[in-house]
Short mmCIF file of C-alpha atoms in Angstrom, two decimals:
data_model
loop_
_atom_site.label_atom_id
_atom_site.label_comp_id
_atom_site.label_asym_id
_atom_site.label_seq_id
_atom_site.Cartn_x
_atom_site.Cartn_y
_atom_site.Cartn_z
CA MET A 1 -100.83 156.93 3.54
CA LYS A 2 -97.50 155.28 2.36
CA LEU A 3 -98.02 152.21 0.10
CA SER A 4 -94.91 149.89 -1.17
CA LYS A 5 -94.46 149.08 -4.72
CA GLN A 6 -96.39 146.06 -4.73
CA GLU A 7 -99.26 147.55 -2.98
CA PHE A 8 -99.66 150.46 -5.05
CA LEU A 9 -99.47 147.74 -8.22
CA SER A 10 -102.18 145.40 -6.52
CA LEU A 11 -104.61 148.37 -5.70
CA ALA A 12 -103.96 150.20 -8.94
CA GLY A 13 -104.09 146.82 -11.25
CA MET A 14 -101.52 147.60 -13.44
CA GLY A 15 -98.08 145.70 -14.08
CA HIS A 16 -94.47 146.38 -13.48
CA GLU A 17 -93.42 147.66 -17.16
CA THR A 18 -96.61 150.08 -17.31
CA LEU A 19 -95.67 151.50 -14.04
CA ASP A 20 -91.96 151.83 -14.85
CA ALA A 21 -93.05 153.83 -18.21
CA TRP A 22 -95.61 156.23 -16.41
CA ILE A 23 -92.61 157.00 -13.88
CA GLU A 24 -89.97 157.44 -16.74
CA ALA A 25 -92.63 159.81 -18.45
CA GLU A 26 -93.37 161.81 -14.81
CA TRP A 27 -96.97 161.11 -14.88
CA LEU A 28 -96.24 159.50 -11.75
CA ILE A 29 -93.76 160.89 -9.48
CA PRO A 30 -93.62 158.44 -6.04
CA GLY A 31 -91.31 159.20 -2.94
CA ARG A 32 -88.18 157.31 -2.69
CA SER A 33 -86.91 155.58 0.32
CA SER A 34 -83.64 154.08 0.99
CA LEU A 35 -85.04 150.51 -0.20
CA ASP A 36 -87.79 151.32 -2.54
CA LEU A 37 -90.32 153.80 -3.77
CA ASN A 38 -93.47 154.94 -1.69
CA PHE A 39 -96.55 155.88 -3.35
CA SER A 40 -99.83 157.53 -1.62
CA ASP A 41 -103.55 157.68 -2.37
CA ILE A 42 -103.01 160.50 -4.45
CA ASP A 43 -100.72 158.56 -6.66
CA ILE A 44 -103.27 155.87 -6.68
CA ALA A 45 -105.89 158.37 -7.83
CA ARG A 46 -103.46 159.64 -10.72
CA ALA A 47 -102.99 156.18 -11.92
CA ARG A 48 -106.72 156.00 -12.00
CA LEU A 49 -107.35 158.86 -13.96
CA ILE A 50 -104.20 158.03 -16.50
CA ARG A 51 -106.26 154.59 -16.99
CA GLU A 52 -109.21 156.25 -17.30
CA LEU A 53 -108.03 159.02 -19.85
CA GLN A 54 -106.56 156.05 -21.99
CA VAL A 55 -109.06 153.29 -22.14
CA ASP A 56 -112.35 155.31 -21.51
CA PHE A 57 -111.59 158.56 -23.64
CA GLY A 58 -109.09 156.88 -25.64
CA VAL A 59 -106.50 159.75 -25.16
CA ASN A 60 -103.13 159.12 -26.34
CA ASP A 61 -99.52 159.51 -24.61
CA GLU A 62 -98.73 162.87 -25.40
CA GLY A 63 -102.41 163.85 -24.57
CA VAL A 64 -102.18 162.34 -21.38
CA GLY A 65 -99.00 164.15 -20.76
CA VAL A 66 -100.77 167.56 -21.50
CA ILE A 67 -103.95 166.84 -19.39
CA LEU A 68 -101.68 166.02 -16.50
CA ASN A 69 -99.58 168.85 -16.97
CA LEU A 70 -103.05 171.09 -16.84
CA VAL A 71 -104.18 168.85 -13.93
CA ASP A 72 -101.22 169.88 -11.68
CA GLN A 73 -101.39 173.68 -12.83
CA LEU A 74 -105.16 173.75 -11.59
CA HIS A 75 -104.07 172.22 -8.17
CA GLY A 76 -101.34 174.50 -8.00
CA MET A 77 -103.56 177.52 -8.75
CA ARG A 78 -106.12 176.19 -5.91
CA ARG A 79 -103.37 175.88 -3.34
CA THR A 80 -101.86 179.36 -4.23
CA LEU A 81 -105.39 180.76 -4.04
CA MET A 82 -106.22 179.13 -0.59
CA GLU A 83 -102.69 180.27 0.67
CA LEU A 84 -103.78 184.01 -0.59
CA ARG A 85 -107.46 183.60 1.25
CA GLN A 86 -105.76 182.93 4.47
CA SER A 87 -103.32 185.65 4.38
CA VAL A 88 -105.87 188.28 3.66
CA ARG A 89 -108.59 187.02 5.89
CA PRO A 90 -109.37 189.93 8.44
CA THR A 91 -108.24 189.31 11.98
CA PRO A 92 -110.79 189.38 14.77
CA ARG A 93 -110.76 192.29 16.94
CA ILE A 94 -110.03 191.77 20.16
CA GLU A 95 -112.26 194.66 22.08
CA THR A 96 -110.84 195.66 25.49
#
């Protein structure tokens, strides 16, 4: 689902300044259209994770960057593992 910047801000419960800072820090990387930024459900989940790390766990900005990098690496490895599993899965034999 694609969300406009206003929809994202409303759903994420954040202000323009915070969003701009998170985009500048590359914590969020929204898609871009000719008119505006586009956000997804994944961006909402990521924003909620960032807020949870900061508010609930007291993680500082540097720590948030490290954690997000590790989360991204983990997701990349999971995607690679799924692709690898698909490529080595035996194909069924057709008996004639």
